[in-house]
Amino acid sequence: MRKVTIGILGAGRIGKLHTSHIIKHLPQFQIKTIADPSLDEAWFQKTGLSHGINNPDVVFNDNDIEAVLICSPAPFHVEQIIEAAHTGKHIFCEKPISLEIGPTIEAIKAVKRAKVKMQVGFNRRFDPNFSKIKKLIDDKAIGKPHLLRITSRDPKIPPIDFLKLSGGMFGDMTIHDFDMARFLMQSDIDEIYASANVLINPVFNEYDDIDTAIINLKFKNGCLGVIDNSRQAVYGYDQRIEVFGSKGAVQAENNKPTNTIVSTENGVLSDKPLYYFLERYESSFVAELNEFYECIVSGKEPCVSGRDGLYSTLVSIAAEQSRRENRPIKLNYDACQI
Ligand SMILES: NC(=O)c1ccc[n+]([C@@H]2O[C@H](COP(=O)([O-])OP(=O)(O)OC[C@H]3O[C@@H](n4cnc5c(N)ncnc54)[C@H](O)[C@@H]3O)[C@@H](O)[C@H]2O)c1
Protein backbone atom coordinates (compact mmCIF):
# COMPACT_ATOMS: atom_id res chain seq x y z
CA MET A 1 0.00 0.00 0.00
CA ARG A 2 1.33 3.41 -0.99
CA LYS A 3 1.55 5.76 1.99
CA VAL A 4 0.58 9.41 1.58
CA THR A 5 2.53 11.79 3.83
CA ILE A 6 0.37 14.57 5.21
CA GLY A 7 0.48 17.69 7.35
CA ILE A 8 -2.42 18.77 9.52
CA LEU A 9 -3.12 22.49 9.91
CA GLY A 10 -5.03 23.19 13.09
CA ALA A 11 -5.47 20.77 15.96
CA GLY A 12 -8.58 21.92 17.77
CA ARG A 13 -11.76 19.85 17.99
CA ILE A 14 -11.76 18.53 14.41
CA GLY A 15 -7.98 18.42 13.86
CA LYS A 16 -7.60 16.21 16.94
CA LEU A 17 -10.46 14.02 15.78
CA HIS A 18 -8.96 13.47 12.30
CA THR A 19 -5.53 12.82 13.86
CA SER A 20 -6.94 10.17 16.13
CA HIS A 21 -8.89 8.50 13.29
CA ILE A 22 -5.81 8.43 11.06
CA ILE A 23 -3.68 6.89 13.81
CA LYS A 24 -6.35 4.27 14.64
CA HIS A 25 -7.99 3.49 11.30
CA LEU A 26 -6.11 4.92 8.31
CA PRO A 27 -2.57 3.47 8.06
CA GLN A 28 -2.39 4.61 4.42
CA PHE A 29 -1.67 8.13 5.72
CA GLN A 30 1.52 9.07 7.47
CA ILE A 31 1.21 12.23 9.56
CA LYS A 32 4.55 14.02 9.35
CA THR A 33 3.65 17.36 10.94
CA ILE A 34 0.86 18.94 12.94
CA ALA A 35 0.94 22.74 12.89
CA ASP A 36 -1.15 24.86 15.23
CA PRO A 37 -0.17 28.29 16.62
CA SER A 38 -1.60 27.20 19.99
CA LEU A 39 -0.71 23.52 19.83
CA ASP A 40 -2.05 21.55 22.80
CA GLU A 41 1.29 20.05 23.85
CA ALA A 42 -0.20 17.64 26.41
CA TRP A 43 -2.50 16.19 23.73
CA PHE A 44 0.29 16.11 21.15
CA GLN A 45 2.60 14.12 23.46
CA LYS A 46 -0.09 11.46 23.78
CA THR A 47 -0.41 11.03 19.99
CA GLY A 48 3.08 9.50 19.76
CA LEU A 49 3.83 11.75 16.76
CA SER A 50 7.19 13.52 16.65
CA HIS A 51 6.69 16.79 14.76
CA GLY A 52 4.29 19.26 16.37
CA ILE A 53 4.94 22.90 15.53
CA ASN A 54 3.36 26.33 15.79
CA ASN A 55 4.09 27.69 12.32
CA PRO A 56 1.85 26.33 9.49
CA ASP A 57 4.26 27.72 6.82
CA VAL A 58 6.71 24.93 7.61
CA VAL A 59 4.16 22.43 6.26
CA PHE A 60 3.83 24.21 2.92
CA ASN A 61 7.61 24.35 2.50
CA ASP A 62 8.11 20.64 3.22
CA ASN A 63 8.50 18.70 -0.02
CA ASP A 64 7.89 15.36 1.74
CA ILE A 65 4.33 16.44 2.48
CA GLU A 66 2.03 15.44 -0.36
CA ALA A 67 -1.30 16.55 1.10
CA VAL A 68 -2.69 18.77 3.85
CA LEU A 69 -5.74 18.55 6.06
CA ILE A 70 -6.94 22.09 6.73
CA CYS A 71 -8.61 22.05 10.14
CA SER A 72 -7.98 25.65 11.16
CA PRO A 73 -10.85 28.12 11.80
CA ALA A 74 -12.79 29.13 8.66
CA PRO A 75 -11.16 32.59 8.19
CA PHE A 76 -7.81 30.87 7.44
CA HIS A 77 -9.08 28.30 4.93
CA VAL A 78 -8.76 30.30 1.71
CA GLU A 79 -5.18 31.49 2.28
CA GLN A 80 -4.15 27.97 3.31
CA ILE A 81 -5.84 26.38 0.28
CA ILE A 82 -4.09 28.83 -2.03
CA GLU A 83 -0.73 28.25 -0.35
CA ALA A 84 -1.16 24.46 -0.47
CA ALA A 85 -2.14 24.62 -4.15
CA HIS A 86 0.89 26.82 -4.95
CA THR A 87 3.17 24.28 -3.30
CA GLY A 88 1.53 21.38 -5.17
CA LYS A 89 -0.17 19.68 -2.23
CA HIS A 90 -3.52 17.93 -2.36
CA ILE A 91 -6.08 19.46 -0.02
CA PHE A 92 -8.72 18.21 2.33
CA CYS A 93 -10.43 21.31 3.72
CA GLU A 94 -12.94 21.38 6.52
CA LYS A 95 -16.20 23.17 5.78
CA PRO A 96 -16.75 25.97 4.96
CA ILE A 97 -14.13 26.84 2.32
CA SER A 98 -15.07 30.42 3.15
CA LEU A 99 -18.09 32.33 4.36
CA GLU A 100 -17.90 34.54 1.25
CA ILE A 101 -18.31 33.77 -2.46
CA GLY A 102 -15.37 35.75 -3.93
CA PRO A 103 -12.65 34.13 -1.79
CA THR A 104 -14.23 30.68 -2.25
CA ILE A 105 -13.97 31.09 -6.03
CA GLU A 106 -10.40 32.34 -5.70
CA ALA A 107 -9.48 29.19 -3.73
CA ILE A 108 -11.20 26.87 -6.23
CA LYS A 109 -9.42 28.55 -9.15
CA ALA A 110 -6.02 28.18 -7.41
CA VAL A 111 -6.74 24.46 -6.97
CA LYS A 112 -7.74 24.09 -10.62
CA ARG A 113 -4.63 25.92 -11.84
CA ALA A 114 -2.35 23.76 -9.69
CA LYS A 115 -4.15 20.55 -10.81
CA VAL A 116 -4.22 19.23 -7.25
CA LYS A 117 -7.20 17.49 -5.64
CA MET A 118 -9.43 19.28 -3.16
CA GLN A 119 -12.11 17.58 -1.09
CA VAL A 120 -14.40 19.56 1.22
CA GLY A 121 -15.30 18.10 4.64
CA PHE A 122 -19.01 17.41 4.17
CA ASN A 123 -18.60 14.16 6.07
CA ARG A 124 -22.33 13.48 6.44
CA ARG A 125 -22.48 12.30 2.83
CA PHE A 126 -20.42 9.31 4.04
CA ASP A 127 -22.71 8.45 6.98
CA PRO A 128 -24.06 4.90 6.46
CA ASN A 129 -27.68 5.94 7.22
CA PHE A 130 -27.68 8.91 4.86
CA SER A 131 -25.72 7.03 2.16
CA LYS A 132 -28.44 4.39 2.27
CA ILE A 133 -31.15 7.02 1.82
CA LYS A 134 -29.22 8.35 -1.19
CA LYS A 135 -28.90 4.87 -2.68
CA LEU A 136 -32.62 4.16 -2.19
CA ILE A 137 -33.47 7.44 -3.91
CA ASP A 138 -31.04 6.63 -6.76
CA ASP A 139 -32.61 3.16 -7.08
CA LYS A 140 -36.08 4.82 -7.35
CA ALA A 141 -37.28 2.88 -4.28
CA ILE A 142 -39.51 5.82 -3.28
CA GLY A 143 -40.32 6.91 -6.82
CA LYS A 144 -39.89 10.58 -7.56
CA PRO A 145 -38.81 12.54 -4.42
CA HIS A 146 -41.23 15.30 -3.39
CA LEU A 147 -40.37 16.36 0.16
CA LEU A 148 -37.25 16.45 2.31
CA ARG A 149 -37.25 16.93 6.07
CA ILE A 150 -33.98 17.39 7.97
CA THR A 151 -33.80 17.71 11.74
CA SER A 152 -30.35 18.83 12.84
CA ARG A 153 -29.91 19.86 16.46
CA ASP A 154 -26.67 20.09 18.42
CA PRO A 155 -26.57 18.83 22.01
CA LYS A 156 -24.86 21.94 23.38
CA ILE A 157 -23.81 25.38 22.25
CA PRO A 158 -20.22 25.61 20.91
CA PRO A 159 -17.40 27.22 22.92
CA ILE A 160 -17.64 31.03 22.90
CA ASP A 161 -14.17 31.35 21.31
CA PHE A 162 -15.41 29.19 18.43
CA LEU A 163 -18.63 31.22 18.08
CA LYS A 164 -16.63 34.42 17.54
CA LEU A 165 -15.04 33.01 14.36
CA SER A 166 -17.77 30.61 13.25
CA GLY A 167 -19.56 33.03 10.92
CA GLY A 168 -22.99 32.29 12.36
CA MET A 169 -25.24 29.27 12.61
CA PHE A 170 -26.11 29.01 8.90
CA GLY A 171 -22.47 29.22 7.72
CA ASP A 172 -21.11 26.96 10.43
CA MET A 173 -23.80 24.42 11.27
CA THR A 174 -26.67 24.49 8.75
CA ILE A 175 -24.15 24.42 5.89
CA HIS A 176 -23.94 20.63 6.48
CA ASP A 177 -27.73 20.42 6.06
CA PHE A 178 -27.67 22.56 2.91
CA ASP A 179 -25.09 20.20 1.43
CA MET A 180 -27.11 17.14 2.47
CA ALA A 181 -30.26 18.68 0.95
CA ARG A 182 -28.54 19.22 -2.43
CA PHE A 183 -26.92 15.77 -2.26
CA LEU A 184 -30.13 13.86 -1.52
CA MET A 185 -32.52 15.79 -3.76
CA GLN A 186 -30.00 15.82 -6.63
CA SER A 187 -30.92 19.39 -7.33
CA ASP A 188 -29.70 22.85 -6.44
CA ILE A 189 -31.72 25.08 -4.17
CA ASP A 190 -33.73 27.70 -6.00
CA GLU A 191 -35.35 29.61 -3.16
CA ILE A 192 -34.94 29.78 0.61
CA TYR A 193 -36.94 31.25 3.46
CA ALA A 194 -35.31 31.19 6.90
CA SER A 195 -37.08 32.07 10.09
CA ALA A 196 -34.79 32.25 13.14
CA ASN A 197 -34.49 33.41 16.72
CA VAL A 198 -32.37 33.38 19.89
CA LEU A 199 -34.24 31.11 22.31
CA ILE A 200 -31.44 29.25 24.09
CA ASN A 201 -28.78 31.68 25.24
CA PRO A 202 -28.57 35.51 24.91
CA VAL A 203 -24.83 35.15 24.17
CA PHE A 204 -25.83 34.57 20.53
CA ASN A 205 -27.20 38.14 20.41
CA GLU A 206 -23.73 39.43 21.31
CA TYR A 207 -22.38 37.89 18.09
CA ASP A 208 -25.41 38.92 16.02
CA ASP A 209 -26.09 35.19 15.69
CA ILE A 210 -29.14 32.95 16.23
CA ASP A 211 -29.59 29.58 17.92
CA THR A 212 -32.89 28.25 16.54
CA ALA A 213 -34.20 28.16 12.96
CA ILE A 214 -36.74 26.75 10.54
CA ILE A 215 -35.67 26.91 6.91
CA ASN A 216 -37.96 26.28 3.93
CA LEU A 217 -36.36 25.24 0.65
CA LYS A 218 -37.56 25.08 -2.94
CA PHE A 219 -35.31 23.08 -5.25
CA LYS A 220 -34.73 23.76 -8.94
CA ASN A 221 -36.38 20.40 -9.75
CA GLY A 222 -39.56 21.49 -7.94
CA CYS A 223 -39.07 19.46 -4.74
CA LEU A 224 -39.67 21.10 -1.36
CA GLY A 225 -37.70 20.80 1.86
CA VAL A 226 -37.61 21.93 5.44
CA ILE A 227 -34.69 22.02 7.88
CA ASP A 228 -35.06 22.61 11.59
CA ASN A 229 -32.02 23.56 13.63
CA SER A 230 -31.28 24.08 17.28
CA ARG A 231 -27.95 24.74 18.97
CA GLN A 232 -29.09 22.81 22.06
CA ALA A 233 -31.16 19.63 22.26
CA VAL A 234 -31.03 18.55 25.92
CA TYR A 235 -31.45 14.87 25.00
CA GLY A 236 -28.37 14.70 22.71
CA TYR A 237 -27.38 15.11 19.07
CA ASP A 238 -30.60 14.93 17.05
CA GLN A 239 -29.81 14.04 13.42
CA ARG A 240 -32.76 12.69 11.45
CA ILE A 241 -33.74 12.80 7.79
CA GLU A 242 -36.86 11.82 5.87
CA VAL A 243 -37.42 11.89 2.12
CA PHE A 244 -40.98 11.41 0.88
CA GLY A 245 -41.72 10.53 -2.74
CA SER A 246 -44.36 9.34 -5.20
CA LYS A 247 -43.93 5.68 -4.21
CA GLY A 248 -43.15 5.93 -0.51
CA ALA A 249 -40.79 7.42 2.02
CA VAL A 250 -37.42 6.67 3.56
CA GLN A 251 -36.18 7.92 6.89
CA ALA A 252 -33.10 7.66 9.09
CA GLU A 253 -33.54 7.83 12.84
CA ASN A 254 -30.91 8.74 15.43
CA ASN A 255 -28.12 6.32 16.29
CA LYS A 256 -28.05 5.27 19.95
CA PRO A 257 -25.37 3.51 22.03
CA THR A 258 -27.68 0.46 22.32
CA ASN A 259 -31.15 -0.37 21.00
CA THR A 260 -32.30 -1.69 24.41
CA ILE A 261 -35.74 -0.52 25.52
CA VAL A 262 -36.84 -0.75 29.15
CA SER A 263 -40.60 -0.86 29.71
CA THR A 264 -42.02 -0.53 33.20
CA GLU A 265 -45.23 0.76 34.78
CA ASN A 266 -43.62 4.21 34.74
CA GLY A 267 -43.01 4.32 31.02
CA VAL A 268 -40.88 3.09 28.12
CA LEU A 269 -37.22 4.17 28.10
CA SER A 270 -34.49 3.91 25.50
CA ASP A 271 -30.95 5.31 25.29
CA LYS A 272 -30.48 8.92 24.25
CA PRO A 273 -28.99 9.61 20.79
CA LEU A 274 -25.19 9.37 20.55
CA TYR A 275 -23.88 12.53 22.17
CA TYR A 276 -22.24 14.65 19.43
CA PHE A 277 -20.53 14.67 16.03
CA LEU A 278 -17.48 12.84 17.32
CA GLU A 279 -19.58 9.81 18.32
CA ARG A 280 -22.42 10.06 15.81
CA TYR A 281 -20.38 10.57 12.67
CA GLU A 282 -17.22 8.60 13.50
CA SER A 283 -17.51 6.18 10.58
CA SER A 284 -18.27 9.03 8.16
CA PHE A 285 -15.11 10.90 9.20
CA VAL A 286 -13.02 7.79 8.53
CA ALA A 287 -14.79 7.12 5.21
CA GLU A 288 -14.33 10.68 3.92
CA LEU A 289 -10.57 10.52 4.53
CA ASN A 290 -10.43 7.11 2.91
CA GLU A 291 -12.10 8.69 -0.14
CA PHE A 292 -9.53 11.52 -0.08
CA TYR A 293 -6.71 8.95 -0.08
CA GLU A 294 -8.30 7.06 -3.01
CA CYS A 295 -8.55 10.29 -5.00
CA ILE A 296 -4.86 11.05 -4.42
CA VAL A 297 -3.59 7.61 -5.40
CA SER A 298 -6.03 6.87 -8.22
CA GLY A 299 -6.29 10.36 -9.69
CA LYS A 300 -10.11 10.39 -9.55
CA GLU A 301 -11.91 13.60 -8.62
CA PRO A 302 -13.26 13.91 -5.06
CA CYS A 303 -17.01 13.34 -4.84
CA VAL A 304 -17.34 16.37 -2.54
CA SER A 305 -15.91 19.14 -4.69
CA GLY A 306 -15.04 22.80 -4.44
CA ARG A 307 -18.30 23.51 -6.27
CA ASP A 308 -20.20 21.74 -3.47
CA GLY A 309 -18.42 23.97 -0.96
CA LEU A 310 -19.22 27.05 -3.03
CA TYR A 311 -22.93 26.29 -3.49
CA SER A 312 -23.45 25.53 0.19
CA THR A 313 -21.83 28.84 1.10
CA LEU A 314 -24.11 30.61 -1.41
CA VAL A 315 -27.15 29.01 0.24
CA SER A 316 -25.98 29.89 3.76
CA ILE A 317 -25.50 33.55 2.72
CA ALA A 318 -29.03 33.58 1.24
CA ALA A 319 -30.40 32.02 4.45
CA GLU A 320 -28.77 34.79 6.48
CA GLN A 321 -30.25 37.46 4.18
CA SER A 322 -33.65 35.78 4.38
CA ARG A 323 -33.78 35.74 8.17
CA ARG A 324 -32.60 39.34 8.40
CA GLU A 325 -35.05 40.63 5.76
CA ASN A 326 -37.78 38.17 6.78
CA ARG A 327 -38.60 37.16 3.20
CA PRO A 328 -37.90 34.35 0.71
CA ILE A 329 -34.66 34.78 -1.27
CA LYS A 330 -34.11 33.48 -4.80
CA LEU A 331 -30.64 31.98 -5.20
CA ASN A 332 -28.44 33.74 -7.76
CA TYR A 333 -25.86 31.36 -9.22
CA ASP A 334 -24.52 33.95 -11.72
CA ALA A 335 -21.76 34.99 -9.32
CA CYS A 336 -20.61 31.36 -8.99
CA GLN A 337 -18.85 30.87 -12.34
CA ILE A 338 -15.76 28.72 -11.78
N1 LIG B 1 -17.07 18.36 9.66
C1 LIG B 1 -17.50 18.60 10.88
O1 LIG B 1 -18.43 17.98 11.38
C2 LIG B 1 -16.83 19.67 11.69
C3 LIG B 1 -16.91 19.64 13.08
C4 LIG B 1 -16.26 20.64 13.79
C5 LIG B 1 -15.57 21.65 13.14
N2 LIG B 1 -15.53 21.65 11.77
C6 LIG B 1 -14.82 22.73 11.04
O2 LIG B 1 -13.42 22.62 11.29
C7 LIG B 1 -12.83 23.90 11.41
C8 LIG B 1 -12.16 24.01 12.78
O3 LIG B 1 -13.14 23.84 13.76
P1 LIG B 1 -12.79 23.34 15.25
O4 LIG B 1 -14.09 23.05 15.90
O5 LIG B 1 -11.76 22.29 15.24
O6 LIG B 1 -12.19 24.70 15.85
P2 LIG B 1 -11.29 24.86 17.12
O7 LIG B 1 -11.39 26.29 17.51
O8 LIG B 1 -11.58 23.80 18.12
O9 LIG B 1 -9.81 24.56 16.58
C9 LIG B 1 -9.15 25.35 15.62
C10 LIG B 1 -7.65 25.19 15.85
O10 LIG B 1 -6.96 25.85 14.79
C11 LIG B 1 -5.85 26.55 15.36
N3 LIG B 1 -5.46 27.63 14.46
C12 LIG B 1 -5.77 28.96 14.53
N4 LIG B 1 -5.21 29.62 13.49
C13 LIG B 1 -4.54 28.69 12.75
C14 LIG B 1 -3.78 28.74 11.57
N5 LIG B 1 -3.59 29.90 10.91
N6 LIG B 1 -3.24 27.60 11.09
C15 LIG B 1 -3.43 26.43 11.73
N7 LIG B 1 -4.16 26.31 12.87
C16 LIG B 1 -4.71 27.43 13.36
C17 LIG B 1 -6.34 27.01 16.71
O11 LIG B 1 -5.23 27.26 17.58
C18 LIG B 1 -7.17 25.81 17.15
O12 LIG B 1 -6.39 24.85 17.86
C19 LIG B 1 -13.96 24.92 11.20
O13 LIG B 1 -13.98 25.33 9.85
C20 LIG B 1 -15.22 24.12 11.52
O14 LIG B 1 -16.36 24.59 10.83
C21 LIG B 1 -16.12 20.68 11.04
XYZ file of C-alpha atoms and ligand atoms in Angstrom:
382
model
C 0.000 0.000 0.000
C 1.330 3.415 -0.986
C 1.546 5.764 1.993
C 0.581 9.406 1.583
C 2.527 11.788 3.825
C 0.374 14.569 5.213
C 0.483 17.685 7.348
C -2.420 18.771 9.523
C -3.118 22.489 9.911
C -5.033 23.185 13.095
C -5.466 20.765 15.965
C -8.580 21.924 17.772
C -11.756 19.848 17.986
C -11.762 18.534 14.415
C -7.977 18.423 13.859
C -7.602 16.209 16.941
C -10.457 14.025 15.779
C -8.965 13.467 12.298
C -5.532 12.821 13.859
C -6.943 10.174 16.134
C -8.893 8.502 13.291
C -5.807 8.429 11.064
C -3.679 6.891 13.807
C -6.347 4.269 14.641
C -7.987 3.488 11.302
C -6.112 4.918 8.306
C -2.569 3.471 8.057
C -2.394 4.609 4.416
C -1.671 8.131 5.718
C 1.522 9.068 7.471
C 1.207 12.233 9.557
C 4.547 14.019 9.345
C 3.648 17.357 10.943
C 0.864 18.938 12.940
C 0.935 22.737 12.888
C -1.147 24.855 15.233
C -0.167 28.288 16.618
C -1.600 27.198 19.992
C -0.707 23.518 19.832
C -2.053 21.547 22.796
C 1.292 20.055 23.847
C -0.204 17.639 26.408
C -2.499 16.190 23.731
C 0.292 16.107 21.154
C 2.603 14.124 23.461
C -0.091 11.462 23.783
C -0.408 11.033 19.990
C 3.082 9.497 19.755
C 3.829 11.751 16.758
C 7.189 13.515 16.647
C 6.691 16.789 14.762
C 4.289 19.263 16.368
C 4.936 22.897 15.531
C 3.360 26.333 15.792
C 4.088 27.688 12.317
C 1.852 26.334 9.492
C 4.259 27.719 6.816
C 6.709 24.933 7.612
C 4.161 22.426 6.264
C 3.828 24.214 2.923
C 7.609 24.355 2.502
C 8.114 20.643 3.222
C 8.500 18.699 -0.025
C 7.890 15.358 1.736
C 4.330 16.441 2.479
C 2.029 15.438 -0.362
C -1.299 16.548 1.104
C -2.691 18.771 3.846
C -5.740 18.549 6.059
C -6.942 22.095 6.726
C -8.609 22.055 10.138
C -7.984 25.653 11.163
C -10.851 28.123 11.796
C -12.791 29.134 8.665
C -11.162 32.589 8.191
C -7.812 30.867 7.442
C -9.078 28.300 4.933
C -8.755 30.300 1.708
C -5.183 31.492 2.284
C -4.149 27.971 3.312
C -5.844 26.377 0.281
C -4.094 28.827 -2.030
C -0.728 28.248 -0.352
C -1.157 24.459 -0.467
C -2.137 24.618 -4.152
C 0.885 26.820 -4.947
C 3.174 24.284 -3.304
C 1.533 21.383 -5.168
C -0.168 19.684 -2.233
C -3.525 17.925 -2.361
C -6.077 19.458 -0.025
C -8.719 18.206 2.326
C -10.434 21.309 3.719
C -12.944 21.384 6.517
C -16.199 23.166 5.777
C -16.747 25.968 4.957
C -14.134 26.845 2.317
C -15.069 30.424 3.153
C -18.094 32.328 4.364
C -17.904 34.539 1.245
C -18.313 33.773 -2.458
C -15.370 35.752 -3.928
C -12.651 34.131 -1.792
C -14.232 30.676 -2.255
C -13.974 31.086 -6.033
C -10.395 32.336 -5.700
C -9.477 29.193 -3.732
C -11.199 26.866 -6.231
C -9.419 28.552 -9.149
C -6.022 28.180 -7.413
C -6.739 24.458 -6.967
C -7.737 24.091 -10.619
C -4.635 25.917 -11.840
C -2.355 23.763 -9.687
C -4.147 20.547 -10.813
C -4.221 19.228 -7.250
C -7.196 17.492 -5.643
C -9.430 19.276 -3.164
C -12.111 17.584 -1.090
C -14.404 19.558 1.223
C -15.304 18.101 4.638
C -19.006 17.406 4.174
C -18.605 14.158 6.072
C -22.329 13.475 6.444
C -22.477 12.299 2.829
C -20.424 9.307 4.043
C -22.706 8.450 6.979
C -24.062 4.901 6.455
C -27.684 5.940 7.220
C -27.675 8.907 4.865
C -25.723 7.029 2.163
C -28.441 4.385 2.270
C -31.151 7.022 1.824
C -29.223 8.346 -1.188
C -28.898 4.867 -2.675
C -32.620 4.157 -2.186
C -33.473 7.445 -3.911
C -31.043 6.634 -6.761
C -32.611 3.157 -7.084
C -36.078 4.820 -7.348
C -37.280 2.877 -4.279
C -39.511 5.822 -3.280
C -40.322 6.910 -6.818
C -39.888 10.584 -7.556
C -38.807 12.537 -4.420
C -41.226 15.303 -3.393
C -40.371 16.360 0.156
C -37.247 16.454 2.308
C -37.254 16.933 6.070
C -33.981 17.393 7.969
C -33.797 17.708 11.739
C -30.353 18.833 12.837
C -29.915 19.858 16.458
C -26.670 20.093 18.416
C -26.569 18.833 22.011
C -24.857 21.944 23.378
C -23.810 25.381 22.248
C -20.224 25.607 20.905
C -17.400 27.216 22.925
C -17.636 31.026 22.905
C -14.168 31.345 21.308
C -15.411 29.194 18.432
C -18.627 31.222 18.082
C -16.626 34.419 17.540
C -15.038 33.011 14.357
C -17.770 30.607 13.252
C -19.555 33.033 10.919
C -22.990 32.294 12.357
C -25.239 29.271 12.607
C -26.108 29.006 8.898
C -22.473 29.220 7.717
C -21.113 26.964 10.429
C -23.802 24.424 11.268
C -26.667 24.491 8.746
C -24.152 24.416 5.892
C -23.942 20.630 6.478
C -27.729 20.419 6.057
C -27.667 22.557 2.906
C -25.089 20.199 1.431
C -27.106 17.142 2.466
C -30.260 18.681 0.952
C -28.539 19.216 -2.434
C -26.921 15.773 -2.258
C -30.129 13.860 -1.516
C -32.519 15.786 -3.760
C -30.004 15.822 -6.631
C -30.920 19.392 -7.325
C -29.695 22.845 -6.439
C -31.716 25.078 -4.173
C -33.731 27.696 -6.003
C -35.351 29.614 -3.157
C -34.937 29.780 0.609
C -36.937 31.254 3.460
C -35.311 31.190 6.901
C -37.076 32.073 10.090
C -34.791 32.246 13.142
C -34.492 33.411 16.719
C -32.372 33.382 19.887
C -34.237 31.115 22.305
C -31.443 29.246 24.095
C -28.784 31.682 25.244
C -28.569 35.507 24.910
C -24.831 35.146 24.174
C -25.829 34.572 20.532
C -27.196 38.136 20.411
C -23.727 39.433 21.307
C -22.384 37.894 18.093
C -25.409 38.919 16.022
C -26.093 35.193 15.686
C -29.135 32.950 16.232
C -29.592 29.577 17.916
C -32.890 28.247 16.537
C -34.197 28.156 12.963
C -36.737 26.750 10.538
C -35.669 26.912 6.908
C -37.956 26.279 3.934
C -36.364 25.238 0.654
C -37.564 25.082 -2.943
C -35.315 23.080 -5.247
C -34.732 23.760 -8.937
C -36.377 20.401 -9.752
C -39.560 21.490 -7.941
C -39.069 19.464 -4.739
C -39.674 21.096 -1.358
C -37.702 20.804 1.860
C -37.610 21.930 5.444
C -34.688 22.022 7.877
C -35.062 22.609 11.594
C -32.016 23.561 13.630
C -31.281 24.080 17.285
C -27.954 24.741 18.975
C -29.093 22.808 22.065
C -31.157 19.634 22.262
C -31.032 18.553 25.918
C -31.446 14.867 24.996
C -28.374 14.701 22.710
C -27.383 15.106 19.070
C -30.604 14.926 17.052
C -29.812 14.044 13.424
C -32.763 12.695 11.446
C -33.739 12.803 7.788
C -36.858 11.817 5.867
C -37.424 11.890 2.117
C -40.977 11.406 0.876
C -41.724 10.531 -2.736
C -44.357 9.343 -5.200
C -43.930 5.677 -4.208
C -43.149 5.929 -0.508
C -40.791 7.420 2.025
C -37.421 6.666 3.564
C -36.178 7.916 6.890
C -33.104 7.657 9.085
C -33.538 7.826 12.840
C -30.906 8.743 15.430
C -28.115 6.320 16.295
C -28.047 5.270 19.952
C -25.366 3.506 22.032
C -27.681 0.462 22.325
C -31.147 -0.374 21.003
C -32.304 -1.691 24.415
C -35.739 -0.521 25.524
C -36.837 -0.754 29.154
C -40.603 -0.864 29.714
C -42.017 -0.532 33.205
C -45.232 0.756 34.783
C -43.620 4.206 34.743
C -43.014 4.320 31.018
C -40.877 3.090 28.124
C -37.220 4.168 28.104
C -34.489 3.909 25.501
C -30.946 5.313 25.292
C -30.481 8.921 24.254
C -28.993 9.615 20.787
C -25.189 9.374 20.554
C -23.877 12.532 22.173
C -22.240 14.646 19.431
C -20.529 14.670 16.025
C -17.477 12.841 17.317
C -19.576 9.808 18.322
C -22.418 10.058 15.807
C -20.377 10.573 12.668
C -17.218 8.599 13.500
C -17.509 6.183 10.582
C -18.266 9.031 8.160
C -15.105 10.897 9.197
C -13.023 7.788 8.529
C -14.793 7.116 5.213
C -14.325 10.681 3.917
C -10.567 10.525 4.526
C -10.434 7.107 2.905
C -12.098 8.686 -0.143
C -9.526 11.516 -0.079
C -6.710 8.947 -0.083
C -8.300 7.059 -3.008
C -8.546 10.286 -5.000
C -4.860 11.051 -4.423
C -3.586 7.614 -5.401
C -6.034 6.869 -8.223
C -6.287 10.363 -9.691
C -10.111 10.394 -9.550
C -11.908 13.597 -8.621
C -13.263 13.914 -5.056
C -17.013 13.336 -4.845
C -17.342 16.372 -2.536
C -15.910 19.137 -4.688
C -15.040 22.801 -4.440
C -18.299 23.508 -6.267
C -20.203 21.742 -3.467
C -18.416 23.972 -0.964
C -19.224 27.050 -3.035
C -22.928 26.287 -3.490
C -23.454 25.532 0.194
C -21.835 28.842 1.097
C -24.108 30.605 -1.406
C -27.154 29.008 0.244
C -25.985 29.894 3.759
C -25.502 33.545 2.725
C -29.026 33.583 1.238
C -30.396 32.022 4.453
C -28.774 34.793 6.483
C -30.254 37.456 4.177
C -33.653 35.784 4.378
C -33.779 35.739 8.170
C -32.599 39.344 8.401
C -35.047 40.630 5.763
C -37.778 38.175 6.776
C -38.603 37.161 3.198
C -37.901 34.351 0.705
C -34.663 34.783 -1.273
C -34.109 33.478 -4.797
C -30.636 31.983 -5.203
C -28.442 33.745 -7.762
C -25.858 31.363 -9.221
C -24.522 33.952 -11.719
C -21.762 34.985 -9.318
C -20.608 31.364 -8.988
C -18.848 30.871 -12.336
C -15.758 28.721 -11.779
N -17.075 18.357 9.664
C -17.504 18.603 10.878
O -18.433 17.981 11.378
C -16.826 19.667 11.686
C -16.914 19.643 13.076
C -16.263 20.643 13.793
C -15.570 21.648 13.140
N -15.529 21.653 11.774
C -14.822 22.734 11.040
O -13.419 22.616 11.289
C -12.830 23.903 11.406
C -12.158 24.007 12.781
O -13.141 23.841 13.760
P -12.786 23.341 15.250
O -14.091 23.049 15.901
O -11.755 22.295 15.239
O -12.185 24.702 15.850
P -11.286 24.856 17.120
O -11.394 26.287 17.512
O -11.584 23.802 18.123
O -9.806 24.564 16.581
C -9.153 25.352 15.620
C -7.648 25.191 15.851
O -6.962 25.852 14.793
C -5.852 26.550 15.360
N -5.461 27.634 14.455
C -5.774 28.960 14.531
N -5.209 29.616 13.492
C -4.540 28.690 12.753
C -3.775 28.739 11.571
N -3.593 29.902 10.910
N -3.243 27.602 11.093
C -3.427 26.428 11.727
N -4.163 26.308 12.869
C -4.706 27.429 13.364
C -6.338 27.010 16.710
O -5.230 27.263 17.577
C -7.171 25.805 17.154
O -6.389 24.854 17.865
C -13.956 24.918 11.197
O -13.978 25.328 9.855
C -15.217 24.120 11.521
O -16.362 24.590 10.831
C -16.120 20.681 11.038
